Coordinates of C-alpha atoms in Angstrom, one line a residue:
M1 CA 110.1 129.8 131.9
T2 CA 111.2 132.7 129.5
N3 CA 114.9 132.7 130.6
Q4 CA 115.3 129.5 129.8
L5 CA 113.4 129.3 126.4
N6 CA 115.8 132.2 125.2
R7 CA 118.9 130.1 126.8
V8 CA 117.6 127.0 124.8
L9 CA 117.0 129.1 121.6
N10 CA 120.4 130.8 121.8
D11 CA 122.6 128.1 122.7
V12 CA 121.1 125.4 121.0
F13 CA 119.8 126.7 117.7
G14 CA 122.0 129.8 117.2
L15 CA 119.1 132.1 117.3
R16 CA 118.6 135.7 119.2
S17 CA 114.8 135.5 118.8
L18 CA 111.4 134.0 117.7
R19 CA 109.7 135.1 114.5
E20 CA 105.9 136.3 115.7
P21 CA 104.1 133.2 114.8
Q22 CA 106.6 130.9 116.4
S23 CA 106.7 133.0 119.6
V24 CA 102.9 132.2 119.6
A25 CA 103.1 128.6 118.7
I26 CA 105.7 127.7 121.4
R27 CA 104.0 129.7 124.4
S28 CA 100.6 127.9 123.3
I29 CA 102.6 124.6 123.4
L30 CA 104.2 125.5 126.8
D31 CA 100.9 126.4 128.3
G32 CA 99.7 123.1 127.6
K33 CA 97.7 123.7 124.8
H34 CA 96.7 121.7 121.3
T35 CA 98.1 123.8 118.9
L36 CA 97.6 123.9 114.9
V37 CA 100.5 125.6 112.8
I38 CA 100.1 126.7 109.3
M39 CA 103.3 128.4 107.8
P40 CA 104.9 128.9 104.9
T41 CA 107.6 126.1 103.9
G42 CA 111.0 127.7 105.3
A43 CA 109.3 129.5 108.2
G44 CA 110.9 127.5 110.9
K45 CA 107.7 125.4 111.8
S46 CA 109.9 122.5 113.2
L47 CA 111.4 124.7 115.8
C48 CA 107.6 125.0 117.1
Y49 CA 108.0 121.4 118.5
Q50 CA 111.5 121.0 118.7
L51 CA 112.5 123.8 121.2
P52 CA 109.0 123.0 123.7
A53 CA 110.3 119.3 123.6
I54 CA 113.6 120.2 125.0
L55 CA 112.0 122.6 127.2
L56 CA 109.5 119.7 128.4
K57 CA 112.3 116.7 128.8
G58 CA 112.4 117.3 132.9
A59 CA 111.5 113.6 134.3
V60 CA 113.7 110.8 132.9
S61 CA 110.4 108.9 131.7
S62 CA 109.3 112.2 129.2
I63 CA 109.4 112.1 125.7
T64 CA 108.3 114.1 122.7
I65 CA 107.1 111.7 119.7
V66 CA 106.8 113.1 116.2
L67 CA 104.9 111.6 113.6
S68 CA 106.7 112.1 110.4
P69 CA 105.7 110.9 106.7
L70 CA 109.4 109.7 105.4
I71 CA 112.2 107.9 106.2
A72 CA 114.4 110.8 104.6
L73 CA 112.9 113.7 106.5
M74 CA 113.3 111.6 109.8
K75 CA 117.0 111.0 109.3
D76 CA 117.5 114.8 108.1
Q77 CA 115.8 116.0 111.1
V78 CA 117.6 113.7 113.5
D79 CA 121.0 114.6 112.1
S80 CA 120.7 118.3 112.4
L81 CA 119.0 118.3 116.4
Q82 CA 122.1 115.7 117.2
R83 CA 124.3 117.9 115.4
K84 CA 123.2 120.6 118.0
G85 CA 123.4 118.1 120.9
V86 CA 119.8 117.3 121.5
N87 CA 119.3 113.9 122.4
A88 CA 116.5 112.7 119.4
T89 CA 116.1 109.2 117.4
Y90 CA 113.9 107.6 115.1
V91 CA 112.8 104.1 114.3
N92 CA 111.7 103.2 111.2
S93 CA 112.2 100.7 108.4
S94 CA 115.5 101.6 107.2
L95 CA 116.9 100.2 110.8
S96 CA 118.2 96.8 110.9
R97 CA 116.6 94.4 113.5
Q98 CA 119.5 95.0 115.8
E99 CA 119.8 98.6 115.4
R100 CA 115.8 98.9 116.0
L101 CA 116.3 96.7 119.3
D102 CA 119.0 99.0 120.6
R103 CA 116.8 102.0 120.0
Y104 CA 114.3 100.7 121.8
A105 CA 116.2 99.9 124.8
A106 CA 117.7 103.1 125.0
I107 CA 114.3 104.9 124.4
E108 CA 113.4 102.7 127.5
R109 CA 116.3 104.0 129.6
G110 CA 114.5 107.3 128.9
E111 CA 117.6 108.8 127.0
H112 CA 115.8 110.7 124.1
A113 CA 114.0 114.0 124.4
L114 CA 112.6 113.6 120.5
L115 CA 111.5 110.0 119.0
Y116 CA 110.5 110.7 115.4
V117 CA 108.4 107.5 113.7
T118 CA 105.4 106.9 111.2
P119 CA 102.0 106.4 112.2
E120 CA 102.4 103.0 111.1
R121 CA 104.7 102.4 113.7
F122 CA 102.0 101.9 116.3
R123 CA 100.8 98.7 114.5
K124 CA 104.1 97.1 116.0
R125 CA 103.4 95.4 119.4
E126 CA 107.0 95.5 120.7
F127 CA 107.2 99.5 119.6
L128 CA 103.8 99.7 122.0
D129 CA 105.3 97.8 124.9
V130 CA 108.4 100.1 124.9
I131 CA 106.1 103.3 124.6
R132 CA 103.8 102.6 127.1
H133 CA 106.4 103.2 129.6
R134 CA 107.2 106.5 128.5
D135 CA 105.4 109.6 129.6
V136 CA 104.7 111.6 126.3
R137 CA 104.6 115.1 127.2
L138 CA 104.1 116.3 123.5
L139 CA 102.8 114.6 120.3
A140 CA 104.0 116.8 117.2
I141 CA 102.3 115.8 113.7
D142 CA 104.7 117.1 110.6
E143 CA 103.3 117.6 107.5
A144 CA 99.9 117.3 109.0
H145 CA 98.0 117.7 105.6
C146 CA 98.5 113.7 105.2
V147 CA 95.9 113.7 108.0
S148 CA 93.0 115.0 106.3
Q149 CA 91.0 113.4 103.5
W150 CA 90.6 116.8 102.3
G151 CA 94.7 116.9 101.9
H152 CA 96.8 116.7 98.7
D153 CA 98.6 114.0 100.1
F154 CA 96.5 111.5 102.1
R155 CA 97.5 108.8 103.8
P156 CA 95.1 106.0 105.3
D157 CA 97.4 105.5 108.5
Y158 CA 97.4 109.0 109.2
G159 CA 93.7 108.9 110.1
R160 CA 94.5 106.8 113.1
V161 CA 96.1 109.8 114.8
G162 CA 92.9 110.1 117.2
E163 CA 93.4 106.6 118.2
I164 CA 97.3 107.1 118.6
R165 CA 96.8 110.3 120.9
S166 CA 94.2 108.1 123.1
L167 CA 96.9 105.5 123.3
L168 CA 99.3 107.6 124.1
G169 CA 97.3 109.7 127.1
E170 CA 95.9 112.2 124.8
P171 CA 99.2 114.4 125.4
V172 CA 99.4 118.0 124.1
T173 CA 99.1 117.9 120.6
V174 CA 100.7 120.2 117.4
A175 CA 99.7 119.6 114.0
L176 CA 102.1 121.5 111.5
T177 CA 101.9 122.0 107.8
A178 CA 102.5 124.6 105.0
T179 CA 99.5 123.5 102.8
A180 CA 96.1 123.1 104.3
T181 CA 92.9 124.7 103.1
R182 CA 90.0 125.7 105.7
E183 CA 88.3 122.4 104.9
C184 CA 91.6 120.5 105.2
R185 CA 92.5 122.6 108.8
Q186 CA 89.2 121.3 110.1
D187 CA 89.1 117.7 109.1
I188 CA 92.9 118.1 110.8
L189 CA 91.0 118.7 113.9
D190 CA 88.4 116.2 113.5
Q191 CA 90.5 113.1 112.8
L192 CA 92.7 114.2 116.1
Q193 CA 89.6 114.1 117.8
I194 CA 90.4 117.8 119.3
P195 CA 87.2 120.3 119.7
A196 CA 88.1 123.5 117.8
D197 CA 87.8 125.6 120.9
D198 CA 90.7 123.6 122.7
V199 CA 93.1 124.5 119.8
T200 CA 95.6 127.2 119.3
N201 CA 95.4 128.3 115.6
V202 CA 98.5 130.0 114.4
V203 CA 98.1 130.5 110.4
S204 CA 100.6 132.9 109.4
G205 CA 99.7 133.3 105.5
I206 CA 101.0 132.0 102.5
D207 CA 103.2 135.1 101.2
R208 CA 106.7 134.6 100.2
P209 CA 107.6 138.0 99.0
N210 CA 111.2 137.1 98.1
L211 CA 110.0 134.5 95.5
A212 CA 109.2 135.5 92.0
L213 CA 106.8 133.5 90.2
S214 CA 106.3 133.0 86.9
I215 CA 104.3 130.5 84.4
E216 CA 105.5 130.4 81.0
S217 CA 103.4 128.4 78.2
V218 CA 105.5 125.7 76.0
L219 CA 104.6 123.4 73.8
G220 CA 106.7 120.1 74.1
V221 CA 110.2 118.9 74.9
D222 CA 112.0 121.3 73.0
E223 CA 110.8 124.7 74.4
K224 CA 111.2 123.1 77.8
L225 CA 114.6 122.2 77.3
A226 CA 115.5 125.6 76.0
V227 CA 114.5 127.1 79.1
I228 CA 115.8 124.8 81.1
R229 CA 119.3 125.4 79.6
S230 CA 119.2 129.2 79.5
Q231 CA 118.2 129.1 83.5
I232 CA 121.2 126.9 84.0
E233 CA 123.3 129.0 81.7
D234 CA 122.3 132.4 83.3
R235 CA 125.0 132.2 86.6
S236 CA 123.2 134.7 88.5
S237 CA 120.3 132.1 89.1
H238 CA 122.4 129.7 90.5
E239 CA 125.9 131.3 90.8
S240 CA 125.6 131.9 94.9
G241 CA 123.2 128.6 95.3
S242 CA 121.4 125.6 93.7
M243 CA 118.6 125.1 91.6
I244 CA 116.1 122.0 91.5
V245 CA 113.8 121.1 88.6
Y246 CA 110.7 119.0 89.1
F247 CA 109.6 116.4 87.2
S248 CA 106.4 114.1 87.6
L249 CA 107.7 110.9 85.6
I250 CA 110.8 109.4 86.2
K251 CA 110.8 108.8 82.1
T252 CA 110.7 111.9 81.5
L253 CA 113.2 113.1 84.0
C254 CA 115.7 110.7 82.7
E255 CA 115.4 112.3 78.8
F256 CA 115.7 115.4 80.0
R257 CA 119.1 114.4 81.9
D258 CA 120.2 112.7 78.9
A259 CA 119.7 115.6 76.6
L260 CA 121.2 118.0 79.2
A261 CA 124.2 115.7 79.2
Q262 CA 124.6 115.9 75.4
S263 CA 124.7 119.8 75.7
G264 CA 127.5 119.7 78.5
H265 CA 125.6 120.1 81.4
D266 CA 126.5 118.2 84.5
V267 CA 123.2 117.6 86.6
A268 CA 122.2 115.3 89.7
C269 CA 119.4 113.3 89.4
Y270 CA 117.0 112.0 92.3
H271 CA 113.7 109.7 91.7
G272 CA 112.4 106.6 93.2
D273 CA 114.7 104.1 90.7
L274 CA 117.4 104.5 92.6
N275 CA 118.4 102.9 95.5
R276 CA 118.4 104.3 98.8
A277 CA 122.2 104.5 99.0
E278 CA 122.2 106.2 95.9
R279 CA 119.6 108.8 96.8
R280 CA 121.3 109.8 100.0
E281 CA 124.3 110.6 98.0
V282 CA 122.6 113.1 95.3
Q283 CA 121.3 114.6 98.4
D284 CA 124.5 115.0 100.1
Q285 CA 126.1 116.6 97.1
F286 CA 123.6 119.0 96.7
M287 CA 123.8 119.9 100.7
R288 CA 127.6 120.3 100.2
G289 CA 127.3 122.2 97.1
D290 CA 129.2 119.6 94.9
K291 CA 126.0 119.5 92.9
R292 CA 124.1 122.6 92.1
V293 CA 121.4 121.2 89.9
V294 CA 119.4 118.7 90.3
L295 CA 116.7 116.9 88.6
A296 CA 114.2 115.4 90.7
T297 CA 110.9 113.9 91.7
P298 CA 108.7 115.7 94.0
A299 CA 109.8 114.0 97.3
F300 CA 113.5 115.6 96.9
G301 CA 113.6 118.6 98.9
M302 CA 111.0 117.6 101.5
G303 CA 112.6 118.4 104.7
I304 CA 116.1 119.5 103.7
D305 CA 116.9 122.8 105.2
K306 CA 119.1 124.2 102.4
E307 CA 118.9 128.4 102.7
D308 CA 120.4 129.0 98.9
I309 CA 117.9 127.4 96.7
R310 CA 117.7 130.4 93.9
C311 CA 115.5 128.7 91.3
V312 CA 112.7 126.1 91.1
I313 CA 111.6 125.2 88.0
H314 CA 108.4 122.9 87.4
A315 CA 109.2 120.9 84.2
E316 CA 105.9 119.1 84.4
T317 CA 102.7 120.4 85.8
P318 CA 102.0 119.5 89.4
G319 CA 99.0 117.9 90.9
S320 CA 97.7 120.6 92.8
I321 CA 97.8 123.7 94.4
E322 CA 99.4 122.4 97.5
S323 CA 101.8 120.5 95.8
Y324 CA 103.3 123.2 93.7
Y325 CA 103.3 125.7 97.0
Q326 CA 105.2 123.1 99.0
E327 CA 108.0 122.6 96.1
I328 CA 108.4 126.3 95.4
G329 CA 108.5 126.8 99.1
R330 CA 112.0 125.1 99.1
A331 CA 113.7 128.2 97.2
G332 CA 114.8 131.1 99.1
R333 CA 115.0 130.3 102.6
D334 CA 117.6 132.6 103.3
G335 CA 114.9 135.6 102.5
M336 CA 116.9 136.5 98.8
L337 CA 115.4 136.8 95.8
S338 CA 114.3 133.3 94.1
R339 CA 112.9 132.5 91.0
C340 CA 109.9 130.0 90.3
I341 CA 109.1 129.0 87.1
W342 CA 106.4 126.7 85.6
L343 CA 106.5 125.3 82.5
Y344 CA 103.0 124.9 81.8
D345 CA 102.3 122.4 78.6
Q346 CA 98.5 121.1 78.8
Q347 CA 99.7 117.9 77.3
D348 CA 101.1 117.3 81.1
L349 CA 97.5 117.4 82.1
L350 CA 97.1 113.9 80.8
T351 CA 99.8 112.7 83.2
Q352 CA 98.0 114.2 86.3
M353 CA 94.8 112.8 85.1
Q354 CA 96.4 109.4 84.7
F355 CA 98.1 109.5 88.3
I356 CA 94.4 110.3 90.2
D357 CA 93.2 107.3 88.2
W358 CA 96.2 105.1 89.7
S359 CA 96.1 106.6 93.0
N360 CA 92.2 106.0 93.5
P361 CA 91.1 102.3 92.7
N362 CA 87.8 101.6 91.9
Q363 CA 85.3 99.2 93.8
D364 CA 86.1 96.7 91.1
Y365 CA 89.8 96.8 92.3
Y366 CA 89.0 96.2 95.8
S367 CA 86.7 93.3 95.0
A368 CA 89.6 91.6 93.0
L369 CA 92.3 92.6 95.8
A370 CA 89.3 91.1 98.0
D371 CA 89.8 87.6 95.9
R372 CA 93.4 87.5 95.7
L373 CA 94.1 88.3 99.6
T374 CA 91.1 85.7 100.7
N375 CA 91.5 82.8 98.3
D376 CA 95.0 82.9 97.2
N377 CA 96.5 84.5 100.3
E378 CA 99.4 81.9 100.9
R379 CA 100.9 82.9 97.4
C380 CA 100.1 86.9 98.3
Q381 CA 102.6 86.3 101.3
A382 CA 105.0 84.4 99.5
H383 CA 105.5 86.4 97.0
G384 CA 104.8 89.9 98.1
L385 CA 103.9 93.0 96.7
E386 CA 104.8 93.0 92.7
W387 CA 103.6 90.0 92.4
L388 CA 100.1 90.9 93.6
R389 CA 100.3 94.4 91.6
K390 CA 100.9 92.0 88.5
Q391 CA 97.8 89.9 89.4
L392 CA 95.9 93.0 89.5
G393 CA 96.9 94.2 86.2
G394 CA 99.5 97.1 87.5
R395 CA 100.5 99.2 85.1
G396 CA 104.0 100.5 86.1
A397 CA 106.0 102.6 89.3
S398 CA 103.3 105.4 89.0
D399 CA 100.2 103.0 89.8
R400 CA 99.6 103.5 93.0
R401 CA 96.5 101.7 93.7
L402 CA 97.6 98.6 95.3
E403 CA 99.4 100.6 97.8
T404 CA 96.1 103.0 98.4
A405 CA 93.8 100.1 98.7
L406 CA 96.3 97.8 101.1
G407 CA 96.7 101.2 102.9
M408 CA 92.5 101.8 103.4
L409 CA 92.2 98.0 104.5
A410 CA 95.0 98.1 106.8
R411 CA 93.3 101.2 108.1
Y412 CA 89.9 99.5 109.0
D413 CA 92.0 96.2 110.4
V414 CA 91.3 94.0 107.6
I415 CA 95.1 93.0 107.1
A416 CA 98.1 93.1 109.1
G417 CA 99.3 96.7 107.7
D418 CA 102.7 96.0 106.1
Q419 CA 103.4 96.0 102.7
E420 CA 106.0 93.6 102.5
P421 CA 106.4 90.0 101.8
G422 CA 104.4 87.6 104.3
C423 CA 102.4 90.5 105.8
F424 CA 99.5 90.4 104.2
E425 CA 97.7 88.0 107.4
L426 CA 93.8 88.8 106.7
K427 CA 92.7 90.0 110.5
N428 CA 89.1 90.2 109.5
P429 CA 87.0 89.2 106.9
F430 CA 86.7 91.4 103.8
D431 CA 83.2 91.7 103.1
L432 CA 81.4 93.5 100.0
T433 CA 80.1 96.3 102.7
L434 CA 83.8 97.3 103.1
A435 CA 84.7 97.2 99.5
A436 CA 81.7 99.7 98.8
F437 CA 82.4 101.8 101.6
A438 CA 85.9 101.9 100.8
G439 CA 85.3 102.2 96.9
N440 CA 82.9 105.4 97.7
K441 CA 85.8 107.1 99.7
I442 CA 88.2 106.8 97.3
E443 CA 85.4 108.2 94.8
E444 CA 85.1 111.4 96.9
K445 CA 88.8 111.5 96.8
R446 CA 89.4 111.1 92.8
T447 CA 86.6 114.2 92.8
R448 CA 88.5 116.4 95.3
D449 CA 91.8 115.5 93.4
Q450 CA 90.2 116.4 89.9
K451 CA 89.1 119.8 91.5
R452 CA 92.7 120.4 92.9
L453 CA 94.0 119.4 89.3
Y454 CA 91.2 122.1 87.7
S455 CA 93.0 124.9 90.4
M456 CA 96.4 124.4 89.0
V457 CA 94.7 125.0 85.1
E458 CA 92.8 128.6 86.9
L459 CA 95.9 129.3 88.0
A460 CA 98.2 128.9 84.8
K461 CA 95.2 131.5 83.3
T462 CA 95.4 133.8 86.0
P463 CA 97.2 137.2 85.1
E464 CA 100.5 137.4 86.7
E465 CA 99.7 140.2 89.0
D466 CA 96.8 138.4 90.5
R467 CA 98.2 135.3 91.2
Q468 CA 99.3 136.1 94.7
A469 CA 95.8 136.9 95.3
F470 CA 94.6 134.1 93.9
L471 CA 97.1 131.7 96.2
R472 CA 96.1 133.9 99.2
S473 CA 92.2 132.9 98.4
Y474 CA 93.0 129.4 97.6
F475 CA 94.4 128.7 101.0
A476 CA 92.3 131.1 103.0

């Protein structure tokens, strides 16, 4: 197996050797052991399942399934693998029905070594009918912090991974993330329903010595703009690479875009108000180097394998250490010195506190949603998500209470599971006991989110020479 492994490593991935954590993880998987991989962004987590998937693709019926949270992330990974000659594919909502059926047929024929899907895909009967004919040799869970209620980006359908493993015949499983505290790591294993003694833990630490972390206290837009302009104009910061400036709010991002344009700075923008084609074009321009500076919301950069990002600026305070660390991890993947600048304005904390409210609906919200879904279901199905959001007092694009609540109801099999017109079908009664249970779960999450935000304040107050130690302690 060693000779075959080295041949695939060299011929497919163009690498002569593995990093030590990668080697430990890959050999654990090939030995048939469940594996939990915690590695910094840019350390090569994807290779830990991609290489075994190729080696395990023996019989026609065998396949590796990768659970991935983002459509753009899937496409980037699959495109990269296909360029290397690996037969990989994905199935998600970006495909037309005919494209989806064609891919299902190819999966049934055993053409693919890797298949990328979201956990929500396992709610689709036609998908289950296809996948039950395949021998799933490996289940890889990317961005595994989404599994955990203690993770910073918990998604209710990721809470079904234990059921998904059972449905697939409990294959060898690898869970991978860059950001997981000790509590989060244990909860990932609990959700996967895998005893800790049966798991190989590969925790490589969080230190990225080539990242120069700085926190600059600022007051207001003008001071932030001054720093951003100086970094754009300092050619050493991106002459040989690229720069990302992260924002929490689309409105603020657009204000900064306009201000920078007035001073003659050519920047690209990436955010959720752009359509899919526009976002893809910005991403492609960035990857080609046509646009070296991008103003973006946090989803930009996830899964993008661009080595020469020389500077990452947080123009607004992130909501957690996990988010901050994941986003700065996109810099300096080539090992060269890169700057990570956080512009700390205490007023930004108010925005993050509002985000916490908007992502954690209380019991009253669940009760109001229950009333609409039960007594006004025909109109919910006819008019869809945005209509329902307005009926429940939605407060703009950043108000994610409805998505969170629907995800929780789908998780407990109350509704069909899709957040699209016509898909609010009530499968089971929605009683007040469930509303109270869901509300209590969300209150627990609200408290954790508030503690995470307070940790950001603590990091901002930590002397520069002690920040790496603070981060190591946080993720210990």
